[in-house]
XYZ file of N, CA and C in Angstrom:
765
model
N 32.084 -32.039 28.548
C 30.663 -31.873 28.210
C 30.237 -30.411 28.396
N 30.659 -29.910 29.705
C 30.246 -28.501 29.961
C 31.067 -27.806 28.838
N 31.789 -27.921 28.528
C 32.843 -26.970 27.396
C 32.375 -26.979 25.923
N 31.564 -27.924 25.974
C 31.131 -28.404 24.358
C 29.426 -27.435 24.328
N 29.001 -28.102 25.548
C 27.979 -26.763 26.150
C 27.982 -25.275 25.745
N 29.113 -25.189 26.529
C 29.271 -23.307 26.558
C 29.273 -23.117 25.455
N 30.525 -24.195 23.873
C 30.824 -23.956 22.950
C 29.275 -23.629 22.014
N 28.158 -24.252 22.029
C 27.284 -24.445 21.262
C 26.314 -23.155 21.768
N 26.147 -22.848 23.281
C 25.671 -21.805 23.490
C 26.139 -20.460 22.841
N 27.816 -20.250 22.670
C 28.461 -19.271 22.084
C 27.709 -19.025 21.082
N 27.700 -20.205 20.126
C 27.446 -20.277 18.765
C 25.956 -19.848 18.434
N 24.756 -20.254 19.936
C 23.537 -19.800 19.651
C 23.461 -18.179 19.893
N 24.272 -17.771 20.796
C 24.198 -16.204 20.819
C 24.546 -15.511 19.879
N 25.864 -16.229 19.278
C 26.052 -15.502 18.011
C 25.694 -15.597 16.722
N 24.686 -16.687 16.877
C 23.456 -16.855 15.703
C 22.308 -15.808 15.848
N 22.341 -15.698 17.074
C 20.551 -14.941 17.596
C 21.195 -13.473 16.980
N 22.009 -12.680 17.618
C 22.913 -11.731 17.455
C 22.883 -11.290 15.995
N 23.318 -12.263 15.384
C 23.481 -11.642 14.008
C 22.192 -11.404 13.172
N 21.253 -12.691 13.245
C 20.391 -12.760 12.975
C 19.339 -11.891 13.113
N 19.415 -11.170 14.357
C 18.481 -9.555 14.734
C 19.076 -8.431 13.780
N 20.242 -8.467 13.499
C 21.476 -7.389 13.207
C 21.515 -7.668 11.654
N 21.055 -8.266 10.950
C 20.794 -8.673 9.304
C 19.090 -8.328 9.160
N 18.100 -9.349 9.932
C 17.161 -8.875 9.958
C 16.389 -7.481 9.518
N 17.240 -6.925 10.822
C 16.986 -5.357 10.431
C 17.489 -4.751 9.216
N 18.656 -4.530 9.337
C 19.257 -4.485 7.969
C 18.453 -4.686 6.387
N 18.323 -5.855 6.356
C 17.518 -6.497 5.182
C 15.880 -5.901 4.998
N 15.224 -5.965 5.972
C 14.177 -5.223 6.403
C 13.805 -3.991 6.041
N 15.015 -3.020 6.552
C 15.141 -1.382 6.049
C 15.321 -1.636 4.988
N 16.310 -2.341 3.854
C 16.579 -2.386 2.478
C 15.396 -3.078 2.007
N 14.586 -4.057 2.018
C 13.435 -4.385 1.406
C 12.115 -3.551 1.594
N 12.613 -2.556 2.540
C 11.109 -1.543 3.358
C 11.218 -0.155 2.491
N 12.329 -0.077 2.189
C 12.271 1.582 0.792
C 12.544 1.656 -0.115
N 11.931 1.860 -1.053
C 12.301 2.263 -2.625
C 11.944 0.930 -3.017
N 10.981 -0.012 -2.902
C 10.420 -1.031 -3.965
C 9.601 -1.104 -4.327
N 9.024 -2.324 -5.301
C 7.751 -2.108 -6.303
C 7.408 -4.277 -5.165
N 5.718 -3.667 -5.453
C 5.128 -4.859 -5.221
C 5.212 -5.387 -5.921
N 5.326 -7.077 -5.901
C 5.165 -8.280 -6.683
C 3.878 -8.125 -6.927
N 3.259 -7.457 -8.320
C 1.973 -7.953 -8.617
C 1.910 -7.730 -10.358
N 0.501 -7.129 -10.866
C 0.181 -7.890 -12.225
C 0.767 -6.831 -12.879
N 0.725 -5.187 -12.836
C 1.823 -4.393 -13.549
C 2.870 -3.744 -13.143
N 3.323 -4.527 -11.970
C 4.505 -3.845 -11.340
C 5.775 -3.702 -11.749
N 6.971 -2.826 -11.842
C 8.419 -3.429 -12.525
C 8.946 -3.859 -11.217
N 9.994 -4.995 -11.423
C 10.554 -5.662 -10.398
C 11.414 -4.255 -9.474
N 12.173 -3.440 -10.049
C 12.610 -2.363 -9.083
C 11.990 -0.964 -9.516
N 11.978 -0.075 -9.005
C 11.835 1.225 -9.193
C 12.792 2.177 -9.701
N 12.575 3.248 -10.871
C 13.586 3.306 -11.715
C 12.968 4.987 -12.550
N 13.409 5.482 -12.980
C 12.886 7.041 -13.706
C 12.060 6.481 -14.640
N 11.224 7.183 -15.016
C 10.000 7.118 -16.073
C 9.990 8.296 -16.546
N 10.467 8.705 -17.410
C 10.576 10.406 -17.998
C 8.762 10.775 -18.203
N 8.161 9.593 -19.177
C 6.707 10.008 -20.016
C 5.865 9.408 -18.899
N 5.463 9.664 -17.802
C 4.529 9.108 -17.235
C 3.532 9.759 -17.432
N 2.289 9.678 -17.181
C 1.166 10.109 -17.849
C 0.477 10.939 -16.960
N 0.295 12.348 -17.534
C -0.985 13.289 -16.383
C -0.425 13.521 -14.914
N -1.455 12.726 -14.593
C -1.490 12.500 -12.869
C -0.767 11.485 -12.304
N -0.082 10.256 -12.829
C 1.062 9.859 -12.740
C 2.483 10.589 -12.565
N 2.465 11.622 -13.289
C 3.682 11.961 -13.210
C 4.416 12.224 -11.886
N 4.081 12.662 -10.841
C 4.949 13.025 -10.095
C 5.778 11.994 -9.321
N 5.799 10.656 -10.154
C 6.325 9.684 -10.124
C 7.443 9.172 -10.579
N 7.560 10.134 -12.024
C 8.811 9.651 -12.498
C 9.901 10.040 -12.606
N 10.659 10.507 -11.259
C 11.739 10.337 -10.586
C 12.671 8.544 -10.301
N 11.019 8.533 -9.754
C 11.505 6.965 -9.253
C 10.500 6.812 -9.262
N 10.137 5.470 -9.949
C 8.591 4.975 -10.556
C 8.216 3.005 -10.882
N 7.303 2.555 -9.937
C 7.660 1.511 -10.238
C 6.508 0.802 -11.045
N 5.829 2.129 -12.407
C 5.399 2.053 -13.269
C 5.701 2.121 -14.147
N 5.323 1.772 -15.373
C 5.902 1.799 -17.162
C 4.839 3.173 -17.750
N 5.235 3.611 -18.592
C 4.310 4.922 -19.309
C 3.153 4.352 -19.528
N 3.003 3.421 -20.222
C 2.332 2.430 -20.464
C 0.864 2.123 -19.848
N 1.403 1.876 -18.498
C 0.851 1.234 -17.050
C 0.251 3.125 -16.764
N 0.696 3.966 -16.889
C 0.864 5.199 -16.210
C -0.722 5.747 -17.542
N -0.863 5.494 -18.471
C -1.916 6.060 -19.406
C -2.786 4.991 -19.351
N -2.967 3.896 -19.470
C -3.918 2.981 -18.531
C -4.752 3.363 -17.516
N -3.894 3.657 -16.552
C -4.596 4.263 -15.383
C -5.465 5.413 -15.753
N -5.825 5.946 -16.586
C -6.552 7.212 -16.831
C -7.549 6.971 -17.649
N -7.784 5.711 -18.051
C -8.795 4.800 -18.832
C -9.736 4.376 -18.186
N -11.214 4.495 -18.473
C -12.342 3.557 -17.781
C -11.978 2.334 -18.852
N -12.552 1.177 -18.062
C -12.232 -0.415 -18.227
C -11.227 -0.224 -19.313
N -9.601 0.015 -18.541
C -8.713 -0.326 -19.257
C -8.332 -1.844 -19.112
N -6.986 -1.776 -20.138
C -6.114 -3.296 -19.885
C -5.824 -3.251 -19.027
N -5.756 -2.504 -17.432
C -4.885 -3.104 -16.560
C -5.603 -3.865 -15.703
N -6.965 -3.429 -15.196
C -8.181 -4.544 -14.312
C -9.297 -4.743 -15.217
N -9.557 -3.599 -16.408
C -10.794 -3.963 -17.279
C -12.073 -3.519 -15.870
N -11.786 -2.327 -15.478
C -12.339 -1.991 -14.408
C -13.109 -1.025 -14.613
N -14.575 -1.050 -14.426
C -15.660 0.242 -14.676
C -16.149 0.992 -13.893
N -15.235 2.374 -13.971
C -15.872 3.054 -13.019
C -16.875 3.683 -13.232
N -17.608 3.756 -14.470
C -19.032 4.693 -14.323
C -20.110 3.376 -14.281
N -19.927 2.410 -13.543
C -20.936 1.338 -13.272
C -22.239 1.857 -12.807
N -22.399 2.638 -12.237
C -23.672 3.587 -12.004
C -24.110 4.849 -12.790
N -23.918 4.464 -14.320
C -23.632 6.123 -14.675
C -22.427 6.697 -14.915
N -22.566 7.802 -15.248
C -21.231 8.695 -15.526
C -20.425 8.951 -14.135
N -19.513 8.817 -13.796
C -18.540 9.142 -12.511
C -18.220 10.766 -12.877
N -18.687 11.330 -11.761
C -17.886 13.031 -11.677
C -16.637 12.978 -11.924
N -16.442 14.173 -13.112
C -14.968 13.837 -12.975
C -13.688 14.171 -11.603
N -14.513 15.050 -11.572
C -14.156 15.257 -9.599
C -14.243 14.306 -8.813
N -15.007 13.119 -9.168
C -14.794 12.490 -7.966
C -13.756 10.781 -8.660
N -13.492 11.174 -9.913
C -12.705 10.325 -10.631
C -11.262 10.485 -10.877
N -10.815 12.153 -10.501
C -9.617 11.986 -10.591
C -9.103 11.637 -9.539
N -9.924 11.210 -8.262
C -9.033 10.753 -6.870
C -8.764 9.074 -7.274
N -10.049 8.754 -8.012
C -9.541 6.902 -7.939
C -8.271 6.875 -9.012
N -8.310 8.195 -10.374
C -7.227 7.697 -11.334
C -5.852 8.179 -10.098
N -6.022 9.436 -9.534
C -4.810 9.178 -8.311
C -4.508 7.823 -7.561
N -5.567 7.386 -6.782
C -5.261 6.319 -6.399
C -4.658 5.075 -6.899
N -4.968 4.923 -8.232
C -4.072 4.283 -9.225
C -3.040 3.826 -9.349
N -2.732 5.223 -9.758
C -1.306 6.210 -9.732
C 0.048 5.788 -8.472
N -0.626 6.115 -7.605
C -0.342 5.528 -6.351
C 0.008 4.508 -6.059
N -0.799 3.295 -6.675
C -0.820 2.116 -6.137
C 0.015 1.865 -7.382
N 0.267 1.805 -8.748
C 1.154 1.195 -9.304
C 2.559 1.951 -9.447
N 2.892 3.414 -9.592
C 3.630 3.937 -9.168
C 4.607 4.398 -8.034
N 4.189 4.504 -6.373
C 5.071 4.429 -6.028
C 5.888 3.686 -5.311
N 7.056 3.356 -4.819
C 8.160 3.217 -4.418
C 8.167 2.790 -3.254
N 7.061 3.797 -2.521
C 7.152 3.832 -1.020
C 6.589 3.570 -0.252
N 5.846 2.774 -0.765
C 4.845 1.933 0.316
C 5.154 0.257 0.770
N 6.232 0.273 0.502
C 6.790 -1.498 1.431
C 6.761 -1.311 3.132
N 6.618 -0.423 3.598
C 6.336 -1.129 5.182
C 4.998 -1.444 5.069
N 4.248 -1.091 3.997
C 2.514 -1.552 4.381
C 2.548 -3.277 2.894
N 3.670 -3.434 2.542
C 3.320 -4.770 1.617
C 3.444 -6.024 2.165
N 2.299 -6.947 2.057
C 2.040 -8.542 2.640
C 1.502 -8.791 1.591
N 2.161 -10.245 2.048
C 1.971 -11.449 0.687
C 0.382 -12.028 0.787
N 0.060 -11.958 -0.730
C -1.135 -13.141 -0.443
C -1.243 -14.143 -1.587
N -2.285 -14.673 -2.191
C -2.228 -16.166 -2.492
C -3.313 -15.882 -3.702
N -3.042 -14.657 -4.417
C -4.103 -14.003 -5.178
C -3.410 -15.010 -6.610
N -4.368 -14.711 -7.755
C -4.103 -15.554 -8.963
C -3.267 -14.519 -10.002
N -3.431 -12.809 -9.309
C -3.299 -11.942 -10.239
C -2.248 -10.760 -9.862
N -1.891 -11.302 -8.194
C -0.686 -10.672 -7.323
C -0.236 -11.589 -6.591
N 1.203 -11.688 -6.226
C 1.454 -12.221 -4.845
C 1.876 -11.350 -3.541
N 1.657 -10.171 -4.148
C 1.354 -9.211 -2.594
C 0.684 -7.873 -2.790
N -0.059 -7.223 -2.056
C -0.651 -6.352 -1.701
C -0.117 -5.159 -0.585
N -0.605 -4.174 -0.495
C -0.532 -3.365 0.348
C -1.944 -3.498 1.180
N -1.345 -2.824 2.748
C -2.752 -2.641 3.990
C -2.299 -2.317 4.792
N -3.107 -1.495 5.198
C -3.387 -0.266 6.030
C -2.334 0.814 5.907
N -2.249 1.427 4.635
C -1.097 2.251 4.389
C -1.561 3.569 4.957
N -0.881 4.495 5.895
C -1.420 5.421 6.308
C -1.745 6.578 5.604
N -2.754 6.858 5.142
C -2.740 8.070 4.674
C -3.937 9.445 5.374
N -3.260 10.013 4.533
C -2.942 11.482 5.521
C -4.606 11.786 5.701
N -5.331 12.261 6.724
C -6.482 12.546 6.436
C -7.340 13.633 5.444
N -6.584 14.475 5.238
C -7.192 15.263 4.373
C -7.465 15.283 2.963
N -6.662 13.847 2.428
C -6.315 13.219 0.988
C -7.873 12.415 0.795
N -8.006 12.198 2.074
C -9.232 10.801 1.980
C -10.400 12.008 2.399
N -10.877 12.718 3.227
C -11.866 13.716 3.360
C -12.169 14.292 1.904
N -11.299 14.904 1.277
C -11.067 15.682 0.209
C -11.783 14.244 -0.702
N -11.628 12.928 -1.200
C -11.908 12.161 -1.862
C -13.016 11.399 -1.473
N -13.563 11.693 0.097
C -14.737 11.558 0.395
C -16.061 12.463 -0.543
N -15.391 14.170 -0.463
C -16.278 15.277 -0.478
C -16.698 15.135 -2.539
N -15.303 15.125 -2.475
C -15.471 15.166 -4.404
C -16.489 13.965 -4.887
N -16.730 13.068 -4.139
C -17.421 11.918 -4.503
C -18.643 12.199 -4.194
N -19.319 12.708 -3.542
C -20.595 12.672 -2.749
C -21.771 12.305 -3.867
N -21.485 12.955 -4.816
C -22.508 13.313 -5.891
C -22.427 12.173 -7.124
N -21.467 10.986 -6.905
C -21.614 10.607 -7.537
C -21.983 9.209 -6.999
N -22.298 8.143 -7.874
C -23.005 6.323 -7.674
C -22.386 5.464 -7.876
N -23.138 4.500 -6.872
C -22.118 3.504 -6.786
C -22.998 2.145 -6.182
N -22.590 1.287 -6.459
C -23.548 -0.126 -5.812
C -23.286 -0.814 -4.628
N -21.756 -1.033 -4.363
C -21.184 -1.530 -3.561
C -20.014 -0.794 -2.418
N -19.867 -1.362 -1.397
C -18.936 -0.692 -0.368
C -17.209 -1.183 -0.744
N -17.436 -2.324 -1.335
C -16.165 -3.498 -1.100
C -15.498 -3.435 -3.018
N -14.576 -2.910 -3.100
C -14.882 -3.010 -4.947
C -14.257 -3.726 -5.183
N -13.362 -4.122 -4.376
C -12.157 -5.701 -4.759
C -12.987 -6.880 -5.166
N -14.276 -7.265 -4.862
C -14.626 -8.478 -4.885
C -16.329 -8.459 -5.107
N -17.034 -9.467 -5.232
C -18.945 -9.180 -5.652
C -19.252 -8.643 -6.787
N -18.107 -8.557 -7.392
C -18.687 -7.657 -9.150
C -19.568 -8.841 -10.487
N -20.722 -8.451 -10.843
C -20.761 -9.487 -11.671
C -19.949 -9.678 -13.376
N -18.821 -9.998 -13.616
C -17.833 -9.721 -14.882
C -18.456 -10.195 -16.016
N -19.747 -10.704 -16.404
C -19.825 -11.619 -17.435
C -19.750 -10.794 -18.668
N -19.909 -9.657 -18.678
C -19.553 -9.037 -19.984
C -17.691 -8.708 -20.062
N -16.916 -9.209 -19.376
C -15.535 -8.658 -19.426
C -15.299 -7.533 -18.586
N -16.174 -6.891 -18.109
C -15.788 -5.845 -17.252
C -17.057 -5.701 -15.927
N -16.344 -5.181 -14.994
C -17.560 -5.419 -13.823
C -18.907 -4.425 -14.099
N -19.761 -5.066 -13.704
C -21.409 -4.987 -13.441
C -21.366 -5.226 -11.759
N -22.805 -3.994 -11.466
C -23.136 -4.228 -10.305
C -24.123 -5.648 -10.181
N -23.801 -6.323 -9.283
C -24.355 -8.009 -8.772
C -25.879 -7.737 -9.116
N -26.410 -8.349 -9.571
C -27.738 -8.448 -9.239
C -28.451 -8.078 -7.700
N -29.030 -7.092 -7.971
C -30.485 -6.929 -6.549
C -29.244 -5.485 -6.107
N -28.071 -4.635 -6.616
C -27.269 -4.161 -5.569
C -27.824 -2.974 -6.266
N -28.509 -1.742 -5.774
C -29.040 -0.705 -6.045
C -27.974 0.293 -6.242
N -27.596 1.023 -7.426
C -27.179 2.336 -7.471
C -27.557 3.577 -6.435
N -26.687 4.159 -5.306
C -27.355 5.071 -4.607
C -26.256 5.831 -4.718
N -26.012 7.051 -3.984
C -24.993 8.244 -4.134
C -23.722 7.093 -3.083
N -22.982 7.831 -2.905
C -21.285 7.625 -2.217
C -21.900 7.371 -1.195
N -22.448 8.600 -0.261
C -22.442 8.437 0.957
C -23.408 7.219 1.721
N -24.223 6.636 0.643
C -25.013 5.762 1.159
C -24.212 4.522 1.491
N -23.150 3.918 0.562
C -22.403 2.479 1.296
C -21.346 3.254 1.902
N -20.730 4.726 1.706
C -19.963 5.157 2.664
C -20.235 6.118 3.501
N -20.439 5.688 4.404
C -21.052 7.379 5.495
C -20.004 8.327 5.563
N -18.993 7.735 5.947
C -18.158 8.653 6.278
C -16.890 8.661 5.473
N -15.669 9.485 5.689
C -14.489 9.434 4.998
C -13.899 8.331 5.298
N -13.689 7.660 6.523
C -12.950 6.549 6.918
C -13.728 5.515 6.094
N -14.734 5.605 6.202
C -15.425 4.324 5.400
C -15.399 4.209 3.767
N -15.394 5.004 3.056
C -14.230 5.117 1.642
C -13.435 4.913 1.802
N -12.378 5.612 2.432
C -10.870 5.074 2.117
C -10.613 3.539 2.755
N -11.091 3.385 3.927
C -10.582 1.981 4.593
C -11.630 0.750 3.587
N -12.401 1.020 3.458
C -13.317 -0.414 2.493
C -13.300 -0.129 1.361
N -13.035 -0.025 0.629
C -13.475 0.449 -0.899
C -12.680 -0.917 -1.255
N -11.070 -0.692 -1.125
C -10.043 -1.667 -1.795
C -9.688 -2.413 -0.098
N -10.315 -3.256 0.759
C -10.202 -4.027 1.279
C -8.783 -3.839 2.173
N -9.368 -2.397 2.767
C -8.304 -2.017 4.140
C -6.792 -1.845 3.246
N -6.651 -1.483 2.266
C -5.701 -1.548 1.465
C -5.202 0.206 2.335
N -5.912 1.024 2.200
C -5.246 2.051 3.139
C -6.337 2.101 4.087
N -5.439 3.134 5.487
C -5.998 2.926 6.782
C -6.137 4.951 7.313
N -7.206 5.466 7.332
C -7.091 6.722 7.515
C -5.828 7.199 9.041
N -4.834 7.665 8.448
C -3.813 8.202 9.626
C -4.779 9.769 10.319
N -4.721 9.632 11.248
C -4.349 11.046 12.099
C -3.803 12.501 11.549
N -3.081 11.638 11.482
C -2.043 13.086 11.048
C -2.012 13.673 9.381
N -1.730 14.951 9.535
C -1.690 15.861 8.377
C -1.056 15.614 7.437
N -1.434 16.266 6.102
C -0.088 16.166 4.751
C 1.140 17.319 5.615
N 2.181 16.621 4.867
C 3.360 17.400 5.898
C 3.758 16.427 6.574
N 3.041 16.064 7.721
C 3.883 15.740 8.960
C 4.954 14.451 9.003
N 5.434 13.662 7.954
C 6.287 12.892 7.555
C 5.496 11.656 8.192
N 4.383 11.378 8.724
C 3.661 10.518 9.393
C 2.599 9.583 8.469
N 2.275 10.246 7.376
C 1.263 9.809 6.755
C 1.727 9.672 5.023
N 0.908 9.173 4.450
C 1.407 9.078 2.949
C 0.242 9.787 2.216
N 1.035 10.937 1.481
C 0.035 11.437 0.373
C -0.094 11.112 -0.626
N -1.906 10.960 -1.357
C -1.807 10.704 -2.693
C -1.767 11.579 -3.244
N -1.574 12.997 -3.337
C -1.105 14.114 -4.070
C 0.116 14.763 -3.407
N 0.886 14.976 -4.306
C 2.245 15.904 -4.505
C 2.360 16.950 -5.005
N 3.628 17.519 -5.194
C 3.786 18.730 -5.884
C 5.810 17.902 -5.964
N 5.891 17.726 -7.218
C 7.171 16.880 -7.268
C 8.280 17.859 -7.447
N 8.081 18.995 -7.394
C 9.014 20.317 -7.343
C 9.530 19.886 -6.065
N 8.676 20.225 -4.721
C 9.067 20.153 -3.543
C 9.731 19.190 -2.879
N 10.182 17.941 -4.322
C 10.539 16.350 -3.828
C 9.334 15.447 -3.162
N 10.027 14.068 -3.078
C 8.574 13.318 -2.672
C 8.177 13.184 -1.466
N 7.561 13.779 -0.408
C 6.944 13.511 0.530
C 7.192 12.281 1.435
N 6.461 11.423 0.538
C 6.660 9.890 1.043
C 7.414 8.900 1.554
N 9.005 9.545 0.947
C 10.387 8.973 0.771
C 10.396 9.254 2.246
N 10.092 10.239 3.147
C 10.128 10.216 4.502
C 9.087 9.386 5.201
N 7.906 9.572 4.928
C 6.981 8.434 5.673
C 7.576 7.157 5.694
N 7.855 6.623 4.540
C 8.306 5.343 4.668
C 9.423 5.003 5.342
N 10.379 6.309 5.305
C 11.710 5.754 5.819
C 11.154 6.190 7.520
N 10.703 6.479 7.722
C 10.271 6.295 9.517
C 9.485 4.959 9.956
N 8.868 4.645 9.300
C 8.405 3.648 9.387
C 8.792 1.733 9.094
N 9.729 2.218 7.813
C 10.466 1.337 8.031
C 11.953 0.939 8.739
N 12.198 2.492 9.742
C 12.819 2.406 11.043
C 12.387 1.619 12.375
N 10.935 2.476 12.209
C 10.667 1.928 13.340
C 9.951 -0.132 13.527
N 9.866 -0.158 12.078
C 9.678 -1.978 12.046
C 10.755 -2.554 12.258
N 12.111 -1.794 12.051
C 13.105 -2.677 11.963
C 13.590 -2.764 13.747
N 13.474 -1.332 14.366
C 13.417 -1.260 15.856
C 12.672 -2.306 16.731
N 11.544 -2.442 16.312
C 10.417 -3.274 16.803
C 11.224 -5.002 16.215
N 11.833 -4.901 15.222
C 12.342 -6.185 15.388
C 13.087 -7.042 16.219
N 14.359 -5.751 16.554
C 15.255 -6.183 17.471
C 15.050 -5.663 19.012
N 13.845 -5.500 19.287
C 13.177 -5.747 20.613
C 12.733 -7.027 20.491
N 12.281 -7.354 19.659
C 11.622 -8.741 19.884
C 12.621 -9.742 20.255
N 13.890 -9.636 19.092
C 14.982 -10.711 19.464
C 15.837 -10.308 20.875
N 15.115 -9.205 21.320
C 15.931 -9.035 22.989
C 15.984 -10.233 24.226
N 14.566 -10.737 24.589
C 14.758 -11.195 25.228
C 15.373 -12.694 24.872
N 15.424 -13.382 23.433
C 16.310 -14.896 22.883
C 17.197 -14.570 23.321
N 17.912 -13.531 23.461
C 19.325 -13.022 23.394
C 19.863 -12.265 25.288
N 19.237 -12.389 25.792
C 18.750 -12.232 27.441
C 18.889 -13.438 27.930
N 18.234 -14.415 27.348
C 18.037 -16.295 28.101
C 19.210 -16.979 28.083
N 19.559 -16.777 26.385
C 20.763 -17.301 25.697
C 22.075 -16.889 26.664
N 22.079 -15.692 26.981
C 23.265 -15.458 27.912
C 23.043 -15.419 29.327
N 22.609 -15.725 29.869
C 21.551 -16.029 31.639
C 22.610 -17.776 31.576
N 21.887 -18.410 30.462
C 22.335 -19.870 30.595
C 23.999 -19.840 30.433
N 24.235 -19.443 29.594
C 25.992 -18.929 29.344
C 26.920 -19.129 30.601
N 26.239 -17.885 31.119
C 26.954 -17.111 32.215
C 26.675 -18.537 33.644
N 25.770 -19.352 33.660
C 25.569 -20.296 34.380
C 26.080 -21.190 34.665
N 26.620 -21.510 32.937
C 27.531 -22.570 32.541
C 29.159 -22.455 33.062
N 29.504 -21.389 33.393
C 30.256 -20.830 33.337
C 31.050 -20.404 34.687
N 30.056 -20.475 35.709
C 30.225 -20.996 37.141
C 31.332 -21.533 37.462
């Protein structure tokens, strides 16, 4: 009985064991260089020679279509049928940060340590709290100031009945800074904590920029790969102590 014991304990250590040791593994390989499961995403990331404008510094490795990439530079295009001069004309200053943001969000590669699944009709996963760098979001605070807007939240409350969003009934057109006071409050609410203002500088391999210079290579390819180090680290701490008990009892048995 004790032998059949030890035998099955073996077998749980060297289940727990491997299981931390793939985990991670699988983790780092699903955490860099992919495209979200959503409505114009390509299943992997791949060169895009013609990407469009402000897209481009994407198509190295791009997990947009040209297509998807000149879209993005459209008020109420095919890809959300989304209006950004809902208050009026949008500065174009303060419009080329959302067609960046775009850009961003369907183009790159490198944002899987910030992708979770949800139960949407039009994605099955999203990005949140992707760090980005503070001076990307200040800078897209400042360019905006001057221009209008109805709402804080733009993911959701829009009234669509013409095919493209309208501000809700009773929601007053006022400048930026009125539903956003501050920079954190643009970047973190706008798209529903979708990014999270980081600390740290463009440069410091800590944060993710929405502007590049694709001469210098991509920036990002390092943020992510630290980050999806350190999730995979944080994994196999967790399976430390299964793997602590599992052999405590072992070694007991064994008496």
């Amino acid at each position: 009985m004790a032998h059949l014991m030890t035998t099955q304990l073996l077998f749980l250590v060297w289940v727990a064991a491997w299981g931390a040791q793939t985990s991670t593994t699988r983790a780092r390989t699903d955490l860099l260089s992919v495209c979200m499961d959503a409505k114009h995403h390509k299943v992997k990331p791949g060169p895009e020679d013609k990407l469009h404008e402000q897209c481009s510094p994407w198509k190295k490795n791009s997990c947009c279509y040209a297509n998807t990439s000149e879209e993005a530079h459209k008020n109420i295009s095919n890809l959300y049928r989304f209006n950004w001069n809902h208050c009026g004309e949008m500065e174009p200053t303060c419009k080329r940060h959302f067609i960046q943001d775009t850009c961003l969000y369907e183009c790159s590669p490198n944002l899987g340590p910030w992708i979770q699944q949800v139960d949407q009709s039009w994605r099955k996963e999203r990005i949140l709290n992707v760090p980005l760098c503070k001076e990307d979001c200040q800078r897209w605070w400042e360019d905006c100031k001057t221009s209008l807007t109805c709402k804080s939240n733009w993911h959701k409350g829009w009234n669509w009945e013409k095919g493209y969003n309208e501000c809700p009934t009773n929601a007053a057109c006022h400048p930026f800074h009125f539903y956003f006071p501050t920079p954190a409050d643009l970047c973190q609410e706008i798209w529903s904590h979708s990014y999270k203002v980081s600390n740290y500088s463009r440069g410091s391999g800590r944060c993710i920029q929405m502007w590049f210079d694709p001469a210098q290579g991509n920036p990002n390819e390092e943020v992510a790969r630290f980050y999806a180090e350190a999730m995979s680290s944080a994994g196999v701490r967790r399976a430390g102590p299964l793997l602590l008990s599992l052999a405590l009892m072992l070694l007991w048995l064994l008496k």
